[in-house]
PDB file of C-alpha atoms in Angstrom:
ATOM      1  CA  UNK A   1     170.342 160.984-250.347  1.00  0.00           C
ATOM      2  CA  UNK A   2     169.287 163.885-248.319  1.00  0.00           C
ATOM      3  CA  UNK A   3     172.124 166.873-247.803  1.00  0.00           C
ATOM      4  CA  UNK A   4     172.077 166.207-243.884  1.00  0.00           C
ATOM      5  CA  UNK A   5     173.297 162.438-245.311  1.00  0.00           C
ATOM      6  CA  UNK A   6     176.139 164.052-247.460  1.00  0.00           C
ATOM      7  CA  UNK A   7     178.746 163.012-245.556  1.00  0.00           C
ATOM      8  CA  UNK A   8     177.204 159.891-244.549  1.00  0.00           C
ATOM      9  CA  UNK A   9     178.846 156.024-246.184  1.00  0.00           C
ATOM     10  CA  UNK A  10     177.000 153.149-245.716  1.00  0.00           C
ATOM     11  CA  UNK A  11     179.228 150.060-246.437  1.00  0.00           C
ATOM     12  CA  UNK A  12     176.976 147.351-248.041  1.00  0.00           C
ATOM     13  CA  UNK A  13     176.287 144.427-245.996  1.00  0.00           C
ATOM     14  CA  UNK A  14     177.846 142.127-248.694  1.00  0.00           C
ATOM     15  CA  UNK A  15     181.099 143.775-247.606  1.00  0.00           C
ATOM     16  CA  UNK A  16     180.862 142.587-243.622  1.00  0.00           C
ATOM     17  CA  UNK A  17     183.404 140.490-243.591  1.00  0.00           C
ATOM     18  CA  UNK A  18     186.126 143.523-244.824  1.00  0.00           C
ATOM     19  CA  UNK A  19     184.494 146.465-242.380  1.00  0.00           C
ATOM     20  CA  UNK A  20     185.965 146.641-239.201  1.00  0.00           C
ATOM     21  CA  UNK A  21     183.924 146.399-236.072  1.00  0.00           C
ATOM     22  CA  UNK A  22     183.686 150.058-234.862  1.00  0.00           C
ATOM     23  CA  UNK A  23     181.276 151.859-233.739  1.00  0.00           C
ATOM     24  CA  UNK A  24     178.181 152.332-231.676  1.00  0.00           C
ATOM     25  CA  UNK A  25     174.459 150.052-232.252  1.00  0.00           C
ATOM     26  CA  UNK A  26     171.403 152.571-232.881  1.00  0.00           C
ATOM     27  CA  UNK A  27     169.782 153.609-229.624  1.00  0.00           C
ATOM     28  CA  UNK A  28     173.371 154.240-227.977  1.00  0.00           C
ATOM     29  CA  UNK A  29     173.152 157.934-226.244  1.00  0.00           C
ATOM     30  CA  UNK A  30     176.040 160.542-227.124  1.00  0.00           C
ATOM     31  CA  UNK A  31     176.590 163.908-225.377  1.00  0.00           C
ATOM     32  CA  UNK A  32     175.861 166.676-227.890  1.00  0.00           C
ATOM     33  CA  UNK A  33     176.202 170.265-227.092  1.00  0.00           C
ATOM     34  CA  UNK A  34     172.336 170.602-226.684  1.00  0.00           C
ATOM     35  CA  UNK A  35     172.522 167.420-224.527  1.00  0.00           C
ATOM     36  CA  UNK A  36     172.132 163.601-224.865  1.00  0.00           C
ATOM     37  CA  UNK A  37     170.287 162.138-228.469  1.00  0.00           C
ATOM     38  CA  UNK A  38     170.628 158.409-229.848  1.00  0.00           C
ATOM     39  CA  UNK A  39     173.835 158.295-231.977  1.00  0.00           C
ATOM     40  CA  UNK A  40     171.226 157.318-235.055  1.00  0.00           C
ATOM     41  CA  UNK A  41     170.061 160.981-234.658  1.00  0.00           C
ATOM     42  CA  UNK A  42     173.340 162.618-235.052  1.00  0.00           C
ATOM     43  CA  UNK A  43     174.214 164.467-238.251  1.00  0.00           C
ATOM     44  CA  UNK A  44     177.686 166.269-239.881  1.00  0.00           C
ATOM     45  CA  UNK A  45     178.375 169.764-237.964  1.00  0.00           C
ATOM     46  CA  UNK A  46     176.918 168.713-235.035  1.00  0.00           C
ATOM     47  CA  UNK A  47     179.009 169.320-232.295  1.00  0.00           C
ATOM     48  CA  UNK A  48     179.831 166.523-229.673  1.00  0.00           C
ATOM     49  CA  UNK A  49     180.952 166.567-225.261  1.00  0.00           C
ATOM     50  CA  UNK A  50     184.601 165.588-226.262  1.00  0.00           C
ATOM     51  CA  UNK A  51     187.136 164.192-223.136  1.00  0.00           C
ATOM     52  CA  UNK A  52     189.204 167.507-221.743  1.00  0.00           C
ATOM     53  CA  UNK A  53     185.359 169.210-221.762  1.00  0.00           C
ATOM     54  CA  UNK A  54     185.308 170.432-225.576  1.00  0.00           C
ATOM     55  CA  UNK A  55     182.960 170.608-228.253  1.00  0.00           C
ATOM     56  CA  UNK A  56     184.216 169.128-231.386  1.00  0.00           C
ATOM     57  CA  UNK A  57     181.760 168.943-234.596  1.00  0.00           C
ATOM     58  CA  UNK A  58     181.434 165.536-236.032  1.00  0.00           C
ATOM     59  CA  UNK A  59     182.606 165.192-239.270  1.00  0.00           C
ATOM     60  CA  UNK A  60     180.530 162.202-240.972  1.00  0.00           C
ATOM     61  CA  UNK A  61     178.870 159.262-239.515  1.00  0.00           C
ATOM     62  CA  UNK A  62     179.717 155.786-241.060  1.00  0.00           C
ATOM     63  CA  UNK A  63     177.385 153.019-241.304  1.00  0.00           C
ATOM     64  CA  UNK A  64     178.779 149.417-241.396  1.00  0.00           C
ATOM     65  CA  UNK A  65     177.769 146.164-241.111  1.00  0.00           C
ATOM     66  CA  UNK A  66     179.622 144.659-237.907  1.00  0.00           C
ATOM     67  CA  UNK A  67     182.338 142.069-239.058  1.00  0.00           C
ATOM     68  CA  UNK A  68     181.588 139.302-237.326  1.00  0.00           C
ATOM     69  CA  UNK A  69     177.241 139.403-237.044  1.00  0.00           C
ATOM     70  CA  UNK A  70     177.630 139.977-233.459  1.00  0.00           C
ATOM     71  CA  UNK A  71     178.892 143.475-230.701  1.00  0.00           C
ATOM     72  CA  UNK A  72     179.438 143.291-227.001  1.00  0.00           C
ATOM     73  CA  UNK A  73     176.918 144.323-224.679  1.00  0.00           C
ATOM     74  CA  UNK A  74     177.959 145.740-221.809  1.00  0.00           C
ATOM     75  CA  UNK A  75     175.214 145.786-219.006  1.00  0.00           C
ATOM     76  CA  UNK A  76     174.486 149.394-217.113  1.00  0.00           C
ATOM     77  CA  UNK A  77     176.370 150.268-214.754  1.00  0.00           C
ATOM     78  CA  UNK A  78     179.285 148.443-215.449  1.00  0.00           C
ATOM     79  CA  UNK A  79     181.140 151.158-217.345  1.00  0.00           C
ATOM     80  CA  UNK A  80     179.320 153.962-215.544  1.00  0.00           C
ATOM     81  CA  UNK A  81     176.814 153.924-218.294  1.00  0.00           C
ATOM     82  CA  UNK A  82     173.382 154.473-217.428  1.00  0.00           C
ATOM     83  CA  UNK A  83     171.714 151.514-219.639  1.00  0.00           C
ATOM     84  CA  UNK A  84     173.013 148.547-221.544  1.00  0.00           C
ATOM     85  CA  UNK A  85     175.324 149.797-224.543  1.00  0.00           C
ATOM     86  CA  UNK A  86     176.131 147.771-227.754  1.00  0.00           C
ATOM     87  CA  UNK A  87     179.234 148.175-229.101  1.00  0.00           C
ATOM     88  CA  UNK A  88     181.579 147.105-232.452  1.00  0.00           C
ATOM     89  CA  UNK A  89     183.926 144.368-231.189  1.00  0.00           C
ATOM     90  CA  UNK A  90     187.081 146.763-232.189  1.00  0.00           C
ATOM     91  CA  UNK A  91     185.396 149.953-230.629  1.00  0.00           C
ATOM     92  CA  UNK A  92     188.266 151.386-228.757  1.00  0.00           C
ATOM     93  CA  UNK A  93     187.094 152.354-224.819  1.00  0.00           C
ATOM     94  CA  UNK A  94     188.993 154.688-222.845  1.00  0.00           C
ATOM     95  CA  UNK A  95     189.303 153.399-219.263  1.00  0.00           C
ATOM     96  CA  UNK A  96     191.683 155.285-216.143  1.00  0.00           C
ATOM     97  CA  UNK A  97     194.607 153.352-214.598  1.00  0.00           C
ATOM     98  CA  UNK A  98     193.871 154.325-211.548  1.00  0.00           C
ATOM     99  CA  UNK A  99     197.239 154.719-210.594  1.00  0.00           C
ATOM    100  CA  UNK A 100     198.167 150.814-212.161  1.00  0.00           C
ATOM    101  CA  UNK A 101     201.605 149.843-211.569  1.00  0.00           C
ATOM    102  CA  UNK A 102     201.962 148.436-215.179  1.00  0.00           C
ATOM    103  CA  UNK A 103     200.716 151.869-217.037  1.00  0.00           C
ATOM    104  CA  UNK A 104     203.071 154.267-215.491  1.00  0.00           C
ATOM    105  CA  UNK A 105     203.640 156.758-218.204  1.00  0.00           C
ATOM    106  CA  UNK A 106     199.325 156.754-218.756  1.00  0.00           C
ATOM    107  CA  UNK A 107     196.445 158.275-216.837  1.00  0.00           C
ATOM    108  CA  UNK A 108     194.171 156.651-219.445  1.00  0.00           C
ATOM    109  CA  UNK A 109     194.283 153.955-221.735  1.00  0.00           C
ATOM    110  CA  UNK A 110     191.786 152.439-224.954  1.00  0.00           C
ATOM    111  CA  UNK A 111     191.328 149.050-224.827  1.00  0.00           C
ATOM    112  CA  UNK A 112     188.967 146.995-227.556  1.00  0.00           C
ATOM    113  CA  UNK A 113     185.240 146.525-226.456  1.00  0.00           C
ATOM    114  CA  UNK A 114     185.759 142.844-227.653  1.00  0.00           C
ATOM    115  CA  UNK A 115     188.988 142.521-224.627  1.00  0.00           C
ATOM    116  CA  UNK A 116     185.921 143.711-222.146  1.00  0.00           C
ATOM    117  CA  UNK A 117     184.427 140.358-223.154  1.00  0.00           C
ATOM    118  CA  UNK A 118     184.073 138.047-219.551  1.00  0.00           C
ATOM    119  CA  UNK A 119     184.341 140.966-217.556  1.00  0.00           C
ATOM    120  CA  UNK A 120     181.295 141.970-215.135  1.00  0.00           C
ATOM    121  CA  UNK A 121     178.859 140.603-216.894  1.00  0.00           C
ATOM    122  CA  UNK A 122     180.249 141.868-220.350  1.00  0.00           C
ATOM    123  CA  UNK A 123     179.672 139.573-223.243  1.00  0.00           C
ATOM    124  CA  UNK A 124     179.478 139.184-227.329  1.00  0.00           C
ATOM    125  CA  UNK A 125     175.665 138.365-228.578  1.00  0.00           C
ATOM    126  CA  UNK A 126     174.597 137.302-232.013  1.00  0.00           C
ATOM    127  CA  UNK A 127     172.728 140.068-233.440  1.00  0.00           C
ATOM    128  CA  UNK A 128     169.462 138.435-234.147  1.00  0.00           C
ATOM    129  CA  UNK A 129     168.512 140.625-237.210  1.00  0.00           C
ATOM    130  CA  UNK A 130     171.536 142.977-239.522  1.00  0.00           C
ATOM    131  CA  UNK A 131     172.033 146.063-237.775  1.00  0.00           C
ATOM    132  CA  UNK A 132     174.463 149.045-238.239  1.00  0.00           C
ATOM    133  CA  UNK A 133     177.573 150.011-236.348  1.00  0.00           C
ATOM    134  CA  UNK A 134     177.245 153.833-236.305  1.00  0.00           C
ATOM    135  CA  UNK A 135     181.106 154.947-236.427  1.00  0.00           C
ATOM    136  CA  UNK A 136     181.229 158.801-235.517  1.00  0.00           C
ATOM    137  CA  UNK A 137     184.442 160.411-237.350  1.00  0.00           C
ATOM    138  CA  UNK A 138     186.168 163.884-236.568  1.00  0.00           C
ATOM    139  CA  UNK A 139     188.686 166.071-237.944  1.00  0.00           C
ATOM    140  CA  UNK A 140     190.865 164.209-235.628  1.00  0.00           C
ATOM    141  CA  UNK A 141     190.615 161.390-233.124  1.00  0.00           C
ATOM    142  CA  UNK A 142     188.252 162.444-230.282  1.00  0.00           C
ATOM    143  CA  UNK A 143     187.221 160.624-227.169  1.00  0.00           C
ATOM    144  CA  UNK A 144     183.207 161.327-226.547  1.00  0.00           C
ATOM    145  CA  UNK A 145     180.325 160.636-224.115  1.00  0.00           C
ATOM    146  CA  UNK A 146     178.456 157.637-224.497  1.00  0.00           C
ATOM    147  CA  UNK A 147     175.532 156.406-222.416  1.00  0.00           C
ATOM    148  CA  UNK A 148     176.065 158.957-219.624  1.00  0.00           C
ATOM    149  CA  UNK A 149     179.276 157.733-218.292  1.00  0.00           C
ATOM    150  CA  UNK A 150     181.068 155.949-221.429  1.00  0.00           C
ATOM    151  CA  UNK A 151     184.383 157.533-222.965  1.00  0.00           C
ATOM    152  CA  UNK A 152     184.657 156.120-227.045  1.00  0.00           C
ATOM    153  CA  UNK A 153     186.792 156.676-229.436  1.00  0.00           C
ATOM    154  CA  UNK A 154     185.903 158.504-232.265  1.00  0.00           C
ATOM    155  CA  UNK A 155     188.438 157.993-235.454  1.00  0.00           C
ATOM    156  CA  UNK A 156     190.091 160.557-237.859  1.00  0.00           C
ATOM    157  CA  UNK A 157     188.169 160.635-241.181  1.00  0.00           C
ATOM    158  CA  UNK A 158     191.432 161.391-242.871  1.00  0.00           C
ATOM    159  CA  UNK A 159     192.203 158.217-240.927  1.00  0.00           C
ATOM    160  CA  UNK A 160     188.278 155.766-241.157  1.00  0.00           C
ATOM    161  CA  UNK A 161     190.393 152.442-241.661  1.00  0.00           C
ATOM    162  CA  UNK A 162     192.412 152.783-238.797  1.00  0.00           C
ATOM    163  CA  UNK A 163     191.525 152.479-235.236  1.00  0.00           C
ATOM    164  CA  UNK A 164     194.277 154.402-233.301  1.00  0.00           C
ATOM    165  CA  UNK A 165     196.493 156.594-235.128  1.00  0.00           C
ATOM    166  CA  UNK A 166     197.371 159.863-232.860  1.00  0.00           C
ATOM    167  CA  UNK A 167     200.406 159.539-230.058  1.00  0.00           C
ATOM    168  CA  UNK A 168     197.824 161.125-228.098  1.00  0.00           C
ATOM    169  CA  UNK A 169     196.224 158.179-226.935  1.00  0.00           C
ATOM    170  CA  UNK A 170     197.434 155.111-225.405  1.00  0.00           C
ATOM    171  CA  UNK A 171     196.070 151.411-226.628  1.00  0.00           C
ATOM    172  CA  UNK A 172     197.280 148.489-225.260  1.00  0.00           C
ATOM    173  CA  UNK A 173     198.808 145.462-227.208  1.00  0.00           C
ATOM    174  CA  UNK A 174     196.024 142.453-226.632  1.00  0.00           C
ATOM    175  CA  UNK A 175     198.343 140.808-223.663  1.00  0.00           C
ATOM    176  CA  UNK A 176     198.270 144.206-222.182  1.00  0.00           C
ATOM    177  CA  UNK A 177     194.695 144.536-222.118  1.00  0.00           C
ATOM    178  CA  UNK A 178     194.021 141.163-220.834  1.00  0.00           C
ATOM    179  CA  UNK A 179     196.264 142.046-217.853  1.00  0.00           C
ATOM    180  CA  UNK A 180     195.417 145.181-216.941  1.00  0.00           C
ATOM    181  CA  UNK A 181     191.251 144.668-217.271  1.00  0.00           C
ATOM    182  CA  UNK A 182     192.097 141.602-215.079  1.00  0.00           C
ATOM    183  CA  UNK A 183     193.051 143.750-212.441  1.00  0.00           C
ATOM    184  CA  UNK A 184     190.646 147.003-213.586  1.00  0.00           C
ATOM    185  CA  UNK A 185     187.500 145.145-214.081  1.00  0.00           C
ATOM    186  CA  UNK A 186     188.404 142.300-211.743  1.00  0.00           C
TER     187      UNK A 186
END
């Protein structure tokens, strides 16, 4: 193991089917301080484009097997992101309301990749060799830049086996999602 990879896990593939499916594929951009590099590039103590215009360093960088054998592929363009992105089915996406009825009390909500599923063009494809989901982690939950126009978010490591844990961010129940990305994403 090299000391850039100190803080690094790598879940063995043999344990897919208990990892959760967060995270970014290899190849996914991410804003760093110095500008945009492929999320497999990133190290610990780097510092990351966080949402509110911050820099917060990463903490470690989790490697895991995706769940299911397969991520969501969103075409570019349709989340303002510059190219295709490949995402864990549980990686949490912050969208805007603009201004929907049903979100009153948020100007911003997370929403699972896998609920984008059916939506513009979004869908779920069989990974056609293993690959990595690259799960950034901070001191505490972060939103970051992905692919140029992407929001993610990035979990707690004092919190890796939890999605959403902070008050400071909204995520809707499943019916929620379905609802409000009908009319979002419509």
């Amino acid at each position: 193991m090299f000391l850039t990879d100190i803080l690094r896990r790598e879940a063995p593939l043999a344990d897919a089917i208990a990892a959760p499916s967060l995270g970014l594929m290899p190849g996914a951009l991410v804003e760093t301080e110095t500008g945009w590099a492929p999320v497999e590039s990133l190290y610990p103590g780097q510092r990351l484009q966080v949402s509110g215009g911050g820099l917060r360093p990463l903490v470690a960088i989790w490697a895991d097997a995706p769940a299911s054998g397969t991520a969501i592929h969103v075409p570019g363009g349709v989340l303002d992101n510059c190219e295709d992105l490949m995402l864990g089915e549980s990686q949490l996406v912050l969208l805007d309301t603009l201004g929907d009825p049903d979100v009153p009390d948020a100007m911003e909500v997370l929403v699972p990749a896998a609920a984008l599923v059916g939506r513009r063009g979004i869908t779920r494809r069989a990974l056609p060799r293993p690959q990595p989901l690259l799960r950034l982690m901070f001191d505490e939950e972060e939103v970051f830049w992905a692919q140029s126009g992407v929001m993610l978010h990035g979990a707690s490591v004092a919190h890796p086996e939890t999605a959403l844990m902070s008050a400071d961010f909204v995520q809707l129940s499943q019916p929620r999602s379905a609802a409000f990305l009908e009319r979002r994403l419509a």
